[in-house]
Coordinates of N, CA and C in Angstrom, one line a residue:
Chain M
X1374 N -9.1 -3.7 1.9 CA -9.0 -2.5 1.1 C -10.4 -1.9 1.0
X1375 N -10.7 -0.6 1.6 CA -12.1 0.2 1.7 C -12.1 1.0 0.7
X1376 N -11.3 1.2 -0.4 CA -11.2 2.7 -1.0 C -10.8 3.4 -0.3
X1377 N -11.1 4.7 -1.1 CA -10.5 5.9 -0.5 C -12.1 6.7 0.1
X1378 N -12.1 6.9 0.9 CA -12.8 7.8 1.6 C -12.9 9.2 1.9
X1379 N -14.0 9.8 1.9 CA -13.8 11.1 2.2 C -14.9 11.5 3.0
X1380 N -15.0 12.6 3.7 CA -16.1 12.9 4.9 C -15.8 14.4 4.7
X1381 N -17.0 15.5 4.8 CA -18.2 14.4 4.8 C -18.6 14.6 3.2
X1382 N -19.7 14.1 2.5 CA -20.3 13.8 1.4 C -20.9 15.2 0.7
X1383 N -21.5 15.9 1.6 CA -21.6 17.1 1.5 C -22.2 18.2 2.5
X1384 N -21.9 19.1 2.1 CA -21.3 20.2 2.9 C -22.3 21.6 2.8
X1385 N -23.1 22.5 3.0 CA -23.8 23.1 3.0 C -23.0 24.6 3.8
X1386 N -22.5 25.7 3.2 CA -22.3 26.9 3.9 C -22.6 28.2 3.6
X1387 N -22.8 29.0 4.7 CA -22.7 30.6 4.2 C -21.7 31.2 3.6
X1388 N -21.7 31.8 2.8 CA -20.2 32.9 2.1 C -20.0 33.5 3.4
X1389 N -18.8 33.5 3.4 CA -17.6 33.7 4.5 C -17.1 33.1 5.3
X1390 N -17.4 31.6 5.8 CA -17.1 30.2 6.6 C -16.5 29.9 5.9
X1391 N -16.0 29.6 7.0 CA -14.8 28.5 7.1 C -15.4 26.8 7.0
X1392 N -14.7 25.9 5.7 CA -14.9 24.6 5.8 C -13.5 23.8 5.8
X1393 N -14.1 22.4 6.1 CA -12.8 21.6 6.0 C -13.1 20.5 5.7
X1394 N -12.6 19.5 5.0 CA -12.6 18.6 4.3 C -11.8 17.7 4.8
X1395 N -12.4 15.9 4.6 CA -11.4 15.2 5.3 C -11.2 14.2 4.0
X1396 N -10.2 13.4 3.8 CA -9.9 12.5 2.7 C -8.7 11.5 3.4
X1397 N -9.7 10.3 3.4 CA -8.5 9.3 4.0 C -8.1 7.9 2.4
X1398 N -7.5 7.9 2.6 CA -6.2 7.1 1.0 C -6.6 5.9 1.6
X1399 N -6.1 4.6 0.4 CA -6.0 3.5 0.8 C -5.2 3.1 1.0
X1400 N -5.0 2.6 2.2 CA -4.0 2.3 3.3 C -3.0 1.9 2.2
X1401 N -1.2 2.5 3.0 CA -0.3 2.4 2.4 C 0.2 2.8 1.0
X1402 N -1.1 3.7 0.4 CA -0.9 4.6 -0.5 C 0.0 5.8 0.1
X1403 N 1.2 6.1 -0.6 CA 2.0 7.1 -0.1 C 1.8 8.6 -0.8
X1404 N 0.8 8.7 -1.9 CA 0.3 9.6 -3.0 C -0.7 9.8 -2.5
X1405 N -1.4 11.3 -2.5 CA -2.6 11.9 -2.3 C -2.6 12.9 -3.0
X1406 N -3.9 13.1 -3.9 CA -4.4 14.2 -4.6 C -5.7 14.6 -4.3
X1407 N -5.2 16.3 -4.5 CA -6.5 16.5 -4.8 C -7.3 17.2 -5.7
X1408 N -8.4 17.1 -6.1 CA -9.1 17.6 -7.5 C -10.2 18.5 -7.2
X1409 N -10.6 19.7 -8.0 CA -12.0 20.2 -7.8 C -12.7 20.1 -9.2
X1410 N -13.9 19.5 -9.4 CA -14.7 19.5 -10.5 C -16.0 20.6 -10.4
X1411 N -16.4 21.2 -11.4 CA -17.2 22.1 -11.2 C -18.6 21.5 -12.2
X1412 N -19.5 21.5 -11.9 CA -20.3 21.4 -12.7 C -20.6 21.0 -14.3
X1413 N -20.5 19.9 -14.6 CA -20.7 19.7 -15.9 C -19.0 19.8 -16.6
X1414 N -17.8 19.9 -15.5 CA -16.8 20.0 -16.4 C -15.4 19.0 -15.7
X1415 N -14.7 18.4 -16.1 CA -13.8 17.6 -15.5 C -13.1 18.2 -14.4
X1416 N -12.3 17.2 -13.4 CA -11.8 17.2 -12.6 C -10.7 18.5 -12.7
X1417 N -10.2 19.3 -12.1 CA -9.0 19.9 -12.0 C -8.0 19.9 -10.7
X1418 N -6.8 19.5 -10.9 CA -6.0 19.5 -10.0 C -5.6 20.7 -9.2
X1419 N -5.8 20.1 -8.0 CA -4.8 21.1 -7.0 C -4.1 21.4 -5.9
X1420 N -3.5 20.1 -5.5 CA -2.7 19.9 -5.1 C -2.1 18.4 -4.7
X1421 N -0.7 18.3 -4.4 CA -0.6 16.3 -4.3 C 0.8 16.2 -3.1
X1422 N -0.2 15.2 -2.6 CA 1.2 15.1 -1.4 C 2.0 13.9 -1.8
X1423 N 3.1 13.8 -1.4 CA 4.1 12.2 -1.7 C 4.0 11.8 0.3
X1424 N 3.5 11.0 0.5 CA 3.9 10.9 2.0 C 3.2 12.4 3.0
X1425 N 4.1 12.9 3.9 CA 3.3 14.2 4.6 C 3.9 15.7 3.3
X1426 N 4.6 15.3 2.8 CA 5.3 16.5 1.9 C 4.3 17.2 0.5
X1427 N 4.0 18.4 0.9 CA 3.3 18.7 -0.4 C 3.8 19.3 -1.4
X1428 N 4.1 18.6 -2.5 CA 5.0 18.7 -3.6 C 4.6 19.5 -5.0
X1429 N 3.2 19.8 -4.9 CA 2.9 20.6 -5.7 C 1.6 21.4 -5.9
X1430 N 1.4 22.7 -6.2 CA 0.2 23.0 -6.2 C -0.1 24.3 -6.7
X1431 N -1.7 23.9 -8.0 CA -2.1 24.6 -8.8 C -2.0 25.8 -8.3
X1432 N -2.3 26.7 -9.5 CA -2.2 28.2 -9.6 C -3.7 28.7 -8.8
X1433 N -4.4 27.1 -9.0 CA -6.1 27.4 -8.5 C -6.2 27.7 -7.2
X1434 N -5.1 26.9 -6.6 CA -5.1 26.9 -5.0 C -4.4 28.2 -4.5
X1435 N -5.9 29.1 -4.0 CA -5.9 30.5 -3.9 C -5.3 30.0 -2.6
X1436 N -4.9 31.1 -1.6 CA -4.2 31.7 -0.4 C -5.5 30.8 0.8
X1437 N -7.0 31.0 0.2 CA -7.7 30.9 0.9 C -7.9 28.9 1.1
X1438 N -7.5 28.5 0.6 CA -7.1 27.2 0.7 C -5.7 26.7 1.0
X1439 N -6.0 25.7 1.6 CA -4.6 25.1 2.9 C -5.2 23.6 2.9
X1440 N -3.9 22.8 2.4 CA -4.2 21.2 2.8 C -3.0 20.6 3.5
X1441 N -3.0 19.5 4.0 CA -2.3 19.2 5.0 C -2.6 17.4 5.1
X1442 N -1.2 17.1 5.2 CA -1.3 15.6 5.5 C -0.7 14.9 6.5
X1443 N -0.4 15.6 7.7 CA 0.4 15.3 8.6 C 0.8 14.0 8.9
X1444 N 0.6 12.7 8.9 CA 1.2 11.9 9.5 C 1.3 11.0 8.1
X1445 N 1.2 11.6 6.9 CA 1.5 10.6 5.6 C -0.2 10.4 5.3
X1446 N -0.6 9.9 6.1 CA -1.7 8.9 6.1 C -3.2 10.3 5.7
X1447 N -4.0 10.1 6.5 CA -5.7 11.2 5.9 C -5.0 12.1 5.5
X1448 N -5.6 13.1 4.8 CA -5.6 14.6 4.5 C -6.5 15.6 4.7
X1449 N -6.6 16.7 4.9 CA -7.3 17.4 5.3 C -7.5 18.5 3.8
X1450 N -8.3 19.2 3.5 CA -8.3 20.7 2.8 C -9.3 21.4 3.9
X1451 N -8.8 22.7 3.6 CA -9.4 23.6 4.3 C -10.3 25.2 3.6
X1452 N -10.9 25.4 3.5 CA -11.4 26.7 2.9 C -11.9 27.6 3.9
X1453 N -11.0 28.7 3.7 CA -11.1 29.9 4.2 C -11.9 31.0 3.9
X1454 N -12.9 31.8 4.5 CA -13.4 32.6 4.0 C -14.4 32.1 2.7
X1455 N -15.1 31.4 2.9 CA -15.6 30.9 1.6 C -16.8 31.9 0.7
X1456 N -16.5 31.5 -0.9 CA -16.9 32.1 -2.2 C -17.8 31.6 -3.1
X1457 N -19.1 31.9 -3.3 CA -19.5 31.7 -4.1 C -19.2 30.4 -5.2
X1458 N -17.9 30.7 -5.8 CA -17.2 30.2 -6.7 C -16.4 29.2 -6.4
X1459 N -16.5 28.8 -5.1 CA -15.8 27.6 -4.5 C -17.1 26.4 -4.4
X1460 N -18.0 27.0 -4.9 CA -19.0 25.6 -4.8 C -18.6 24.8 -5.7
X1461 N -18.3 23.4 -5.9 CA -18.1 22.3 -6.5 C -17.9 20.8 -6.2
X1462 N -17.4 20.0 -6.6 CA -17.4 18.7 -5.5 C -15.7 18.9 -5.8
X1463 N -15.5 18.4 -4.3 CA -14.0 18.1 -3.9 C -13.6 16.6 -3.8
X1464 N -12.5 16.5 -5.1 CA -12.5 15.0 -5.0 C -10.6 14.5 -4.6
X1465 N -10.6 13.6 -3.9 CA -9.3 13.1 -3.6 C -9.0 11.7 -4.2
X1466 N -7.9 11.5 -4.7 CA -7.3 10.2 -5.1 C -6.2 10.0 -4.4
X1467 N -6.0 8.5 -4.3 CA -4.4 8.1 -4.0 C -3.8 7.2 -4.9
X1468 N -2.7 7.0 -4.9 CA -2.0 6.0 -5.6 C -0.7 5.6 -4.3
X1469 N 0.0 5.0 -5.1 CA 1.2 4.7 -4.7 C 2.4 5.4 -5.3
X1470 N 3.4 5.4 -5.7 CA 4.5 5.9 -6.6 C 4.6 5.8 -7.6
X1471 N 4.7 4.3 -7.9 CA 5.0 3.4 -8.7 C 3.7 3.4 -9.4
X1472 N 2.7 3.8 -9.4 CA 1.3 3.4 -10.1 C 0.9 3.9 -10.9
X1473 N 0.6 3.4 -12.4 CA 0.0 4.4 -13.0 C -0.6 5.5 -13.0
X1474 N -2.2 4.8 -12.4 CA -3.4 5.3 -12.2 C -3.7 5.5 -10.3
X1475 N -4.7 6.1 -10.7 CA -5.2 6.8 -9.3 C -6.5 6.3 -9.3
X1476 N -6.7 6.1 -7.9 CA -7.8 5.6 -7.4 C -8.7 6.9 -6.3
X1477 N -10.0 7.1 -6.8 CA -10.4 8.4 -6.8 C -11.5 7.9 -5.6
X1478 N -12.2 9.1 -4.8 CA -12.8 8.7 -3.3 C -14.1 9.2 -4.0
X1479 N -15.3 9.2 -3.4 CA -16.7 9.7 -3.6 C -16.8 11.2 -3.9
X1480 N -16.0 12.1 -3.3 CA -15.9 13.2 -3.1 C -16.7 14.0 -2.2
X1481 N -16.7 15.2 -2.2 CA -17.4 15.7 -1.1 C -17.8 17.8 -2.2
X1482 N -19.3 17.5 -1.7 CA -20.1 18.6 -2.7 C -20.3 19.6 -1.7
X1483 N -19.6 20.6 -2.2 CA -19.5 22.1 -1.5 C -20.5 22.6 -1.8
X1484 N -21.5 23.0 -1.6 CA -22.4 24.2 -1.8 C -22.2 25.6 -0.7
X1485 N -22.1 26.6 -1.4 CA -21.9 28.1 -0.7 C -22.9 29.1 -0.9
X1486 N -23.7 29.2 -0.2 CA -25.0 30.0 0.0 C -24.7 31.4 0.3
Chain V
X1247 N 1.5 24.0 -21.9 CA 0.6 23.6 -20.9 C 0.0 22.0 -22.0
X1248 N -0.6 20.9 -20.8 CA -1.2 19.9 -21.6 C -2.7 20.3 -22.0
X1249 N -3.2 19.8 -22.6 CA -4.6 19.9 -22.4 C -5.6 18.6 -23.2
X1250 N -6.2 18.7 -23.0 CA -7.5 17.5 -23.1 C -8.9 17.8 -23.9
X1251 N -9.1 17.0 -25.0 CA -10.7 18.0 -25.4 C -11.3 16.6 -25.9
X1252 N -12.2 17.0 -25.3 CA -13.5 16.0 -25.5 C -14.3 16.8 -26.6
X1253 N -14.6 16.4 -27.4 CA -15.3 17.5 -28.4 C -17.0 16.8 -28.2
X1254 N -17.1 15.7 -27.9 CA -18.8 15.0 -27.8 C -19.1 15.2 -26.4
X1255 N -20.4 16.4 -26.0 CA -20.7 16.9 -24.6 C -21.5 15.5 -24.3
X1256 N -22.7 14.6 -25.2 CA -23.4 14.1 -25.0 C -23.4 12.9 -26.3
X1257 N -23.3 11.6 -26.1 CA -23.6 10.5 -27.2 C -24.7 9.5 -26.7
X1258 N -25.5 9.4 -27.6 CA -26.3 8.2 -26.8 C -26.3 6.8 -27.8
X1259 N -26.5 5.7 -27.4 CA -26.7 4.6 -27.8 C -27.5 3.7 -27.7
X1260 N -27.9 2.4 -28.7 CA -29.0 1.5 -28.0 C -28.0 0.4 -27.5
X1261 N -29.2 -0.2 -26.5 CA -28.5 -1.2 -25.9 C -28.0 -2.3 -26.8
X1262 N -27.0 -3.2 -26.5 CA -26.4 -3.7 -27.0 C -25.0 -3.4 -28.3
X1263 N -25.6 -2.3 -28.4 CA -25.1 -1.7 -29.7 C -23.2 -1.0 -29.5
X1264 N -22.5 -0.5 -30.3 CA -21.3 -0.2 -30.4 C -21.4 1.3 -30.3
X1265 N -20.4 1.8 -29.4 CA -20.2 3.0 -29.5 C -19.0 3.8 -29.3
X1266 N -17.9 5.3 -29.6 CA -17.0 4.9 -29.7 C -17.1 7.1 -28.8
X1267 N -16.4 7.3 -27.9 CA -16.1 8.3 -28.0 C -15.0 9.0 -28.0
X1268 N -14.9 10.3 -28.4 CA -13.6 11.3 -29.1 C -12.6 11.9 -27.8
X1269 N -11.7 11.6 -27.7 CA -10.9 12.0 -27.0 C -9.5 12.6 -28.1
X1270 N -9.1 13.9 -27.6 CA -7.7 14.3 -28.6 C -6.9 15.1 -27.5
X1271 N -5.5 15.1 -27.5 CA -5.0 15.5 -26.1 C -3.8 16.7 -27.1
X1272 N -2.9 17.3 -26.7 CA -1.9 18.3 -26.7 C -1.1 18.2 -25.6
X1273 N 0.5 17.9 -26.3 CA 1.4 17.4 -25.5 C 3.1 17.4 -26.4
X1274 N 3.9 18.1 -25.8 CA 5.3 18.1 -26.2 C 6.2 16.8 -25.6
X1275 N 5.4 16.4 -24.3 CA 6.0 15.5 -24.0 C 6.0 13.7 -24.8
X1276 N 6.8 13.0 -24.3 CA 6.9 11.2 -25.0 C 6.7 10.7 -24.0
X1277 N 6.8 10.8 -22.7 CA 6.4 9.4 -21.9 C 5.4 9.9 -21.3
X1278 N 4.3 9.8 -21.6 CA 2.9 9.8 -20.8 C 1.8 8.5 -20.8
X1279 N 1.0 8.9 -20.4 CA -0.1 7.6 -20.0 C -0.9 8.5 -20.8
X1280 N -2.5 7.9 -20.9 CA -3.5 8.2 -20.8 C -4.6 7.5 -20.8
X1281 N -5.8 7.6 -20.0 CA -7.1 6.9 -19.2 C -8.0 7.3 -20.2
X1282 N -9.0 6.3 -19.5 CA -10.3 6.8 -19.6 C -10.8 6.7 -18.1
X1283 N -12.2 7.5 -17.8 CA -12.1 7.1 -16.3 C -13.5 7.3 -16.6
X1284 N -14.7 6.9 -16.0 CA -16.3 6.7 -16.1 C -16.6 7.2 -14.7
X1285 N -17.3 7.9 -14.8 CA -18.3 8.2 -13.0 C -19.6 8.3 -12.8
X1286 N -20.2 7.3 -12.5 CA -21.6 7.2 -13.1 C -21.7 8.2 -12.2
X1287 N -23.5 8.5 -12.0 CA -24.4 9.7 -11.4 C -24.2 9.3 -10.2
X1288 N -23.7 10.4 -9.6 CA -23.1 10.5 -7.8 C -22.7 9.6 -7.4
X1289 N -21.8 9.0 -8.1 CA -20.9 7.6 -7.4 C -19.6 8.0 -7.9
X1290 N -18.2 7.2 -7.3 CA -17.0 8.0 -7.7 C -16.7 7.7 -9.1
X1291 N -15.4 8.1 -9.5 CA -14.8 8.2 -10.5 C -14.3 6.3 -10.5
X1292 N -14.4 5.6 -11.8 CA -13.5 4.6 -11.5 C -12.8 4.3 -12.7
X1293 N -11.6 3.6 -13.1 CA -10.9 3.7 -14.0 C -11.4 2.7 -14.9
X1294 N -11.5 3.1 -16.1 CA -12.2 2.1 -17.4 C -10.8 1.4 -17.9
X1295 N -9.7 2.5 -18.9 CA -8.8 1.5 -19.1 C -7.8 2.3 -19.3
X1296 N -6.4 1.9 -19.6 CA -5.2 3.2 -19.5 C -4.2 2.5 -20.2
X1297 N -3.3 3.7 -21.2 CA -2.9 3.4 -22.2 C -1.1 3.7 -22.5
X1298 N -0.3 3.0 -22.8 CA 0.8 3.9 -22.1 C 1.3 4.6 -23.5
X1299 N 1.9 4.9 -23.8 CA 2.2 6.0 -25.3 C 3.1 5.2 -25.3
X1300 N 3.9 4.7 -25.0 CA 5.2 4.0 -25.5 C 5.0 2.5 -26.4
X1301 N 3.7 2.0 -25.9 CA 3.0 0.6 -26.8 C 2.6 1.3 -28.0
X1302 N 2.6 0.1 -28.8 CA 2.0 0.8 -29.7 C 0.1 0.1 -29.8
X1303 N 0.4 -1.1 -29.3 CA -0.4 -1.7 -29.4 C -2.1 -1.4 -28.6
X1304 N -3.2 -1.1 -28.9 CA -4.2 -0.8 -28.2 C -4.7 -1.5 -27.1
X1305 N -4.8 -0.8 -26.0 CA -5.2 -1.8 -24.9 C -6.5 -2.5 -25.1
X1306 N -7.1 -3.1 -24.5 CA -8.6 -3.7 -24.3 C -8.9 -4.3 -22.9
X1307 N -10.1 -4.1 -22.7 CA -10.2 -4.4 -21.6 C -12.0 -4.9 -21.5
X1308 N -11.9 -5.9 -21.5 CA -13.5 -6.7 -22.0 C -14.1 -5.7 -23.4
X1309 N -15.5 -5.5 -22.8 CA -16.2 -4.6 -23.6 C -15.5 -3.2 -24.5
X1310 N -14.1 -2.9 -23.8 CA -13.3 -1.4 -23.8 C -12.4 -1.8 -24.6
X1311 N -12.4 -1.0 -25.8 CA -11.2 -0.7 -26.2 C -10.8 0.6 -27.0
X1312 N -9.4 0.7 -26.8 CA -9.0 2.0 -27.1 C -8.7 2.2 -28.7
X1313 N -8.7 3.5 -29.5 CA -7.7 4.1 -30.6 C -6.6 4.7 -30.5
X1314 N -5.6 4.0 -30.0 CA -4.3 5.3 -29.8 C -4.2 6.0 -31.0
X1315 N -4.0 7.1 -31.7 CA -3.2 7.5 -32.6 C -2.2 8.5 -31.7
X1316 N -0.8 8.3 -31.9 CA -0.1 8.9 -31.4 C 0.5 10.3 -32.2
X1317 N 0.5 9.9 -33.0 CA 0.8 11.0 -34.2 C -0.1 11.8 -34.0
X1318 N -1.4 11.6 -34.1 CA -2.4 12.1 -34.6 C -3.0 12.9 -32.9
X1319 N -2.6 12.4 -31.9 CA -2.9 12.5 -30.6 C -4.2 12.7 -30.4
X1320 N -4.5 11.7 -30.6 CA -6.2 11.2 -30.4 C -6.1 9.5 -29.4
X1321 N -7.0 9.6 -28.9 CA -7.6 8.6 -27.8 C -9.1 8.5 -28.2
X1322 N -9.1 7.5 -28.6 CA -10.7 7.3 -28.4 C -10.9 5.8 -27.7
X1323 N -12.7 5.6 -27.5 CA -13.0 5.1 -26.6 C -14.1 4.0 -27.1
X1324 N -13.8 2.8 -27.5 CA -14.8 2.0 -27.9 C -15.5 1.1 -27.2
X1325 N -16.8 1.1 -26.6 CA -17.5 0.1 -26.3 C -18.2 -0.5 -26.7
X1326 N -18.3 -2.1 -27.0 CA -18.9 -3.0 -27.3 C -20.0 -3.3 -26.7
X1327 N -21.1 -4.0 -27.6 CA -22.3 -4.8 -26.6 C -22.9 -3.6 -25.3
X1328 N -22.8 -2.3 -25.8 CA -23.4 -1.4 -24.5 C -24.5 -1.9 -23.4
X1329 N -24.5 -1.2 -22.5 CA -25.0 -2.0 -21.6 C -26.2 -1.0 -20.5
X1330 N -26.8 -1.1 -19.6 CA -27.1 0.3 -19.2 C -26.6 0.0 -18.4
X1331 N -25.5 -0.2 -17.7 CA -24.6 0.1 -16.9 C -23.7 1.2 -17.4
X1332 N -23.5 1.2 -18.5 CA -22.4 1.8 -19.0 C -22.8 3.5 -19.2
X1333 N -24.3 3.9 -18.9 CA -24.7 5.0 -18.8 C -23.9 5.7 -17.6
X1334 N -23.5 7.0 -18.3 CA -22.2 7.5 -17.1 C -21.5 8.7 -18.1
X1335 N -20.6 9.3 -17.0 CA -19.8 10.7 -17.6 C -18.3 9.8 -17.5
X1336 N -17.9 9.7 -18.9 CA -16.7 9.3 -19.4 C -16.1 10.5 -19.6
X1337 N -14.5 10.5 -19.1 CA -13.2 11.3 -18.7 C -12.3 10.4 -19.3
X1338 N -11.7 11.3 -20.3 CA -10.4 11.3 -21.0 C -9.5 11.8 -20.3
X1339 N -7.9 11.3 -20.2 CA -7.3 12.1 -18.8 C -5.8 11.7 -19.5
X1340 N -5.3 12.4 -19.3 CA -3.3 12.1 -19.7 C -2.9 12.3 -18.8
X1341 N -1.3 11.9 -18.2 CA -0.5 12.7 -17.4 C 0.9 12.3 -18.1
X1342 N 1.5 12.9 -17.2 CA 2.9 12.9 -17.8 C 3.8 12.0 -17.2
X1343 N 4.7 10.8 -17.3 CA 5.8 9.8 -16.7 C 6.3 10.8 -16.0
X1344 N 6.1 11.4 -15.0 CA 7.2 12.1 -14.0 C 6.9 12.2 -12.4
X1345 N 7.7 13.1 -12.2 CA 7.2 12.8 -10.3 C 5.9 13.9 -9.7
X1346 N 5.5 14.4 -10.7 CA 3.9 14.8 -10.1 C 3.2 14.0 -10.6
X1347 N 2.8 13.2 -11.7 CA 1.6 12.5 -12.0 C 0.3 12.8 -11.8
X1348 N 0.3 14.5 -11.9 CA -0.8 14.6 -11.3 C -2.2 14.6 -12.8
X1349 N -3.4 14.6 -13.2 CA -4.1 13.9 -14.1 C -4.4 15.1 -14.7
X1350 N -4.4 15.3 -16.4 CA -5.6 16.4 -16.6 C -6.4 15.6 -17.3
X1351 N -7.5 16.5 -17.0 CA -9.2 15.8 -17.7 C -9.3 17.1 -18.7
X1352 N -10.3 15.8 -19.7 CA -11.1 16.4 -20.7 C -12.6 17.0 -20.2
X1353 N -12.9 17.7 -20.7 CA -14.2 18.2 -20.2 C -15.6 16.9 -19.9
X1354 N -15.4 16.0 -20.4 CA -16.2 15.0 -20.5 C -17.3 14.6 -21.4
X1355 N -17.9 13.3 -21.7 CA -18.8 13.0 -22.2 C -19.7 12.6 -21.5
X1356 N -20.8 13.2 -22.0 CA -22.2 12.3 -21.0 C -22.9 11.1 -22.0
X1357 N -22.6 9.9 -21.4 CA -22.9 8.7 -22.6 C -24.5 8.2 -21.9
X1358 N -25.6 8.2 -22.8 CA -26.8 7.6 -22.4 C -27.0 6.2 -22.9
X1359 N -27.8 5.4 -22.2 CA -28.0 4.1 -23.3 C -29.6 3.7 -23.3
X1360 N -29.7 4.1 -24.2 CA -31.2 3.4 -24.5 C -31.4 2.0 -24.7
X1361 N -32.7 1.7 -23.4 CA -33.3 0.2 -23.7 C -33.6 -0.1 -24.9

């Protein structure tokens, strides 16, 4: 068991690129989230897959964001057009179903220039 | 909507010493959880200790122990014998017993520990 992982650690871009984000779960975790924390303030949710199915997601997750878990297993987020205001660290957890608690990856620190 | 307040931005402590921080949540719901979760400086989030609302009894967990007040919907966070390990941003977090389980956080506490 490696944790959860995420690639890459951080991320450096111009406003208006396109990024992508990778987050791999620990194995046989069928639960994937994901979180954005901003500076000096807690995590906030925004979206969670069960398996490849994405079953729910924040009011945060503008149009310009797209995540995807195709085969159950890694996930992807995507940012479109990027904002100023999308600088933060992007963090993913997994669990299982049955689990209380979530087990959270390093994350990965957006900065948007 | 749930929500989470950390009302202490910053506590600091001497080593060895006892320290306790304020978590208070808002919630209509009865079957929830609630954490604490610690993330020291640029390393991840990892879970300190988690509390189910339906116990009544407080968890512990070595050095950690919790205050449920359920009535009162307060969570607090007691550590013993501080350590400077224990310097870190502590997250108060609820979710709800259901099929999103997804976490809210409190804004957080920044805990220092002086040698």
């Amino acid at each position: 068991d490696t944790g959860v992982s995420q690639n890459p650690r951080h991320k450096i871009t111009k406003r208006g690129q396109n990024v992508t984000f990778r987050c791999d779960p620990i194995s046989e975790h069928n639960r994937l989230y994901w979180y954005r924390q901003t500076l000096g303030q807690g995590p906030e949710f925004l979206t969670y897959f069960q398996n490849e199915a994405q079953l729910e997601k924040s009011r945060l997750l503008s149009d310009r964001f797209s995540a995807e878990r195709p085969k159950g297993s890694f996930s992807t987020l995507e940012i479109q057009r990027t904002e100023q205001g999308d600088s933060a660290m992007y963090l993913c957890a997994s669990s299982l179903a049955l689990m209380r608690e979530q087990y959270f990856g390093p994350g990965t620190r957006l900065t948007v220039t | 909507a749930q929500t989470v307040t950390q009302s202490q931005p910053e506590m600091s402590v001497q080593e060895a010493e006892t320290v306790t921080l304020s978590c208070t949540y808002d919630t209509s719901e009865s079957d929830y959880y609630l954490f604490w979760y610690k993330q020291p400086p640029s390393r991840q989030m990892i879970l300190v200790i988690r509390q189910e609302a339906y116990k009544q009894q407080n968890a512990t967990e070595n050095r950690f122990s919790v205050n449920f007040q359920k009535a009162a919907k307060s969570f607090s966070l007691k550590i013993s014998d501080s350590q400077l390990g224990d310097a870190a941003m502590y997250f108060c977090a609820y979710r709800v017993n259901n099929a999103g389980n997804m976490l809210t956080f409190g804004g957080g506490t920044r805990l220092m520990v002086k040698p």
